[in-house]
Tab-separated table of C-alpha atoms in Angstrom:
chain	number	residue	atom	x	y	z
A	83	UNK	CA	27.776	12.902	21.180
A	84	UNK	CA	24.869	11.909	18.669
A	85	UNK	CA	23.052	9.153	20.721
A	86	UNK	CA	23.015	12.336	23.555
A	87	UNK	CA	21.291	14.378	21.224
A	88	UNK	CA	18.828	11.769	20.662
A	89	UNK	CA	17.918	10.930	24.109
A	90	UNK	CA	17.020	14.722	24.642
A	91	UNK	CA	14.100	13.611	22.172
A	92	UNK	CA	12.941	11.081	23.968
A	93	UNK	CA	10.215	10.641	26.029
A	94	UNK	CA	10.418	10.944	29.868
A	95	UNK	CA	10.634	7.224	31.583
A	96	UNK	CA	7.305	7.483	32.868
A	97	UNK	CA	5.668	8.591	29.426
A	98	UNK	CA	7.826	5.512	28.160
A	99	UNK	CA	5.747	3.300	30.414
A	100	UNK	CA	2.609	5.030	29.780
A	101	UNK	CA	3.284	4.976	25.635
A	102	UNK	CA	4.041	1.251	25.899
A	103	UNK	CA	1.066	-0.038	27.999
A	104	UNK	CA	-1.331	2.669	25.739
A	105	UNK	CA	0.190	-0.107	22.887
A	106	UNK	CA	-0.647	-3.064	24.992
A	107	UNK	CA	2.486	-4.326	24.605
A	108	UNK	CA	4.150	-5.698	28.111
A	109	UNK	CA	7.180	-5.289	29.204
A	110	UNK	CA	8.666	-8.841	28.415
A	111	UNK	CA	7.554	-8.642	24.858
A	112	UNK	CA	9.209	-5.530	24.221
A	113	UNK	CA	12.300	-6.784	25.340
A	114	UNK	CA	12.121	-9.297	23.206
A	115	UNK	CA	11.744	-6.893	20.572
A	116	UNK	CA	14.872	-5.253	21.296
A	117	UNK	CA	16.735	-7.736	22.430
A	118	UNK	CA	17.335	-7.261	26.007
A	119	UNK	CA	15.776	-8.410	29.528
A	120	UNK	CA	12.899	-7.280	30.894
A	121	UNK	CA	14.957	-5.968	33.049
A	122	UNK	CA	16.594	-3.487	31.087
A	123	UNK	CA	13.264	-2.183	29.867
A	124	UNK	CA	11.799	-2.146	33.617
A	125	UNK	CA	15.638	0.771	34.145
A	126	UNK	CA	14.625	2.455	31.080
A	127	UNK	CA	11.073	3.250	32.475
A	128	UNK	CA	12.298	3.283	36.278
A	129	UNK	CA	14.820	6.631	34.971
A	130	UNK	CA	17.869	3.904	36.529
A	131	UNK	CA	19.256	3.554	32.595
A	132	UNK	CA	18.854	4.569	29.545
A	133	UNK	CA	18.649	3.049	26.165
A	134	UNK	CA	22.403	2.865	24.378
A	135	UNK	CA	23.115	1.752	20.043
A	136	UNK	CA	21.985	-0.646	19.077
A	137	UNK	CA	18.671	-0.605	21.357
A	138	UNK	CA	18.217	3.006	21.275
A	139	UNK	CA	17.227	3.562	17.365
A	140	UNK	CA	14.847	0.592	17.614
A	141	UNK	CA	13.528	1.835	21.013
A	142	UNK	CA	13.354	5.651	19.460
A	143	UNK	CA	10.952	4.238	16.072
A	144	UNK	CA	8.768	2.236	18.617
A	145	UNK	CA	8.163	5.385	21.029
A	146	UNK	CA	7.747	8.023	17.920
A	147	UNK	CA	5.049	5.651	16.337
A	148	UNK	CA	3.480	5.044	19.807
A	149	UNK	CA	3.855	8.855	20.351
A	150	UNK	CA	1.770	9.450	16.993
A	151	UNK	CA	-0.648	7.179	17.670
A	152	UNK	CA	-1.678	7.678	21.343
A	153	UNK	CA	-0.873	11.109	22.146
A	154	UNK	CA	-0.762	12.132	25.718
A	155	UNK	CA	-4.354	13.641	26.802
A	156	UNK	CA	-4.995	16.039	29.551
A	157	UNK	CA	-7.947	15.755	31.959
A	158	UNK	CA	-9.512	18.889	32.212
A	159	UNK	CA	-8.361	20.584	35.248
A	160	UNK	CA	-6.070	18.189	35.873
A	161	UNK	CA	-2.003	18.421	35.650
A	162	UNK	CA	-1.205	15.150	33.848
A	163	UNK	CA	-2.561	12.510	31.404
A	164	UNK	CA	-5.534	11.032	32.056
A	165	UNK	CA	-5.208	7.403	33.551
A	166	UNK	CA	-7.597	4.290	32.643
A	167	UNK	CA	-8.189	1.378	34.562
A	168	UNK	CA	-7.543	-2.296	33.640
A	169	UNK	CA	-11.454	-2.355	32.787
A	170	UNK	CA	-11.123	0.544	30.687
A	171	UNK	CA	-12.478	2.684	33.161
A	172	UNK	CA	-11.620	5.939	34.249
A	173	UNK	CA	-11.125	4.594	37.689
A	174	UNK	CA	-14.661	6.232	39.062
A	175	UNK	CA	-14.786	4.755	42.779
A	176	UNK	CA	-18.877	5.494	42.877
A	177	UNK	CA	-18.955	2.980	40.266
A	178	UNK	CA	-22.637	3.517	37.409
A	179	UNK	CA	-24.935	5.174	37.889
A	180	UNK	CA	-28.115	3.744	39.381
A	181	UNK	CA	-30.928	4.323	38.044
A	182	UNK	CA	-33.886	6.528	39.558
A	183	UNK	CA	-36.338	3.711	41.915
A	184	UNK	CA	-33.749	0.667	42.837
């Protein structure tokens, strides 16, 4: 079936997630955007459903463009992406540096 041949393009659920908060975009505003509940996008990142026509080419353009423009990154020696904190941190639990005499 085509739309089977396009999910095997897709991103994984959790890079779906990852792609879409990378954006800023929540997950009520994106289903907005397609046209569904937030519901439905919480299954499509949660690997409980995946997107069918209509939803799926709309979903597909938003994750390529996301895709292009924040590619996945690798920590070095690490096994997955590297993951940023609310504060745009790299979640350091030392917290600064102080400096020398404080």
């Amino acid at each position: 079936m085509a739309s089977d041949a396009l999910l095997e393009e897709e991103p994984s659920p959790a890079e779906r997630a990852r792609l879409r908060e990378a954006a800023g975009i929540a997950q009520a505003r994106l289903a907005v955007a397609l046209k569904t509940s937030t519901q439905t996008v919480k299954n499509y990142e949660n690997d409980r459903s995946e997107p069918k026509p209509p939803r799926l080419e709309a979903y597909q353009r938003l994750l390529k463009g996301w895709t292009a423009k924040y590619p996945a990154t690798r920590r070095p020696g690490g096994s997955g992406p590297g993951r940023r904190t609310a504060a745009g941190g790299t979640g350091d639990v030392h917290g600064p540096s102080r400096a020398q005499g404080q």
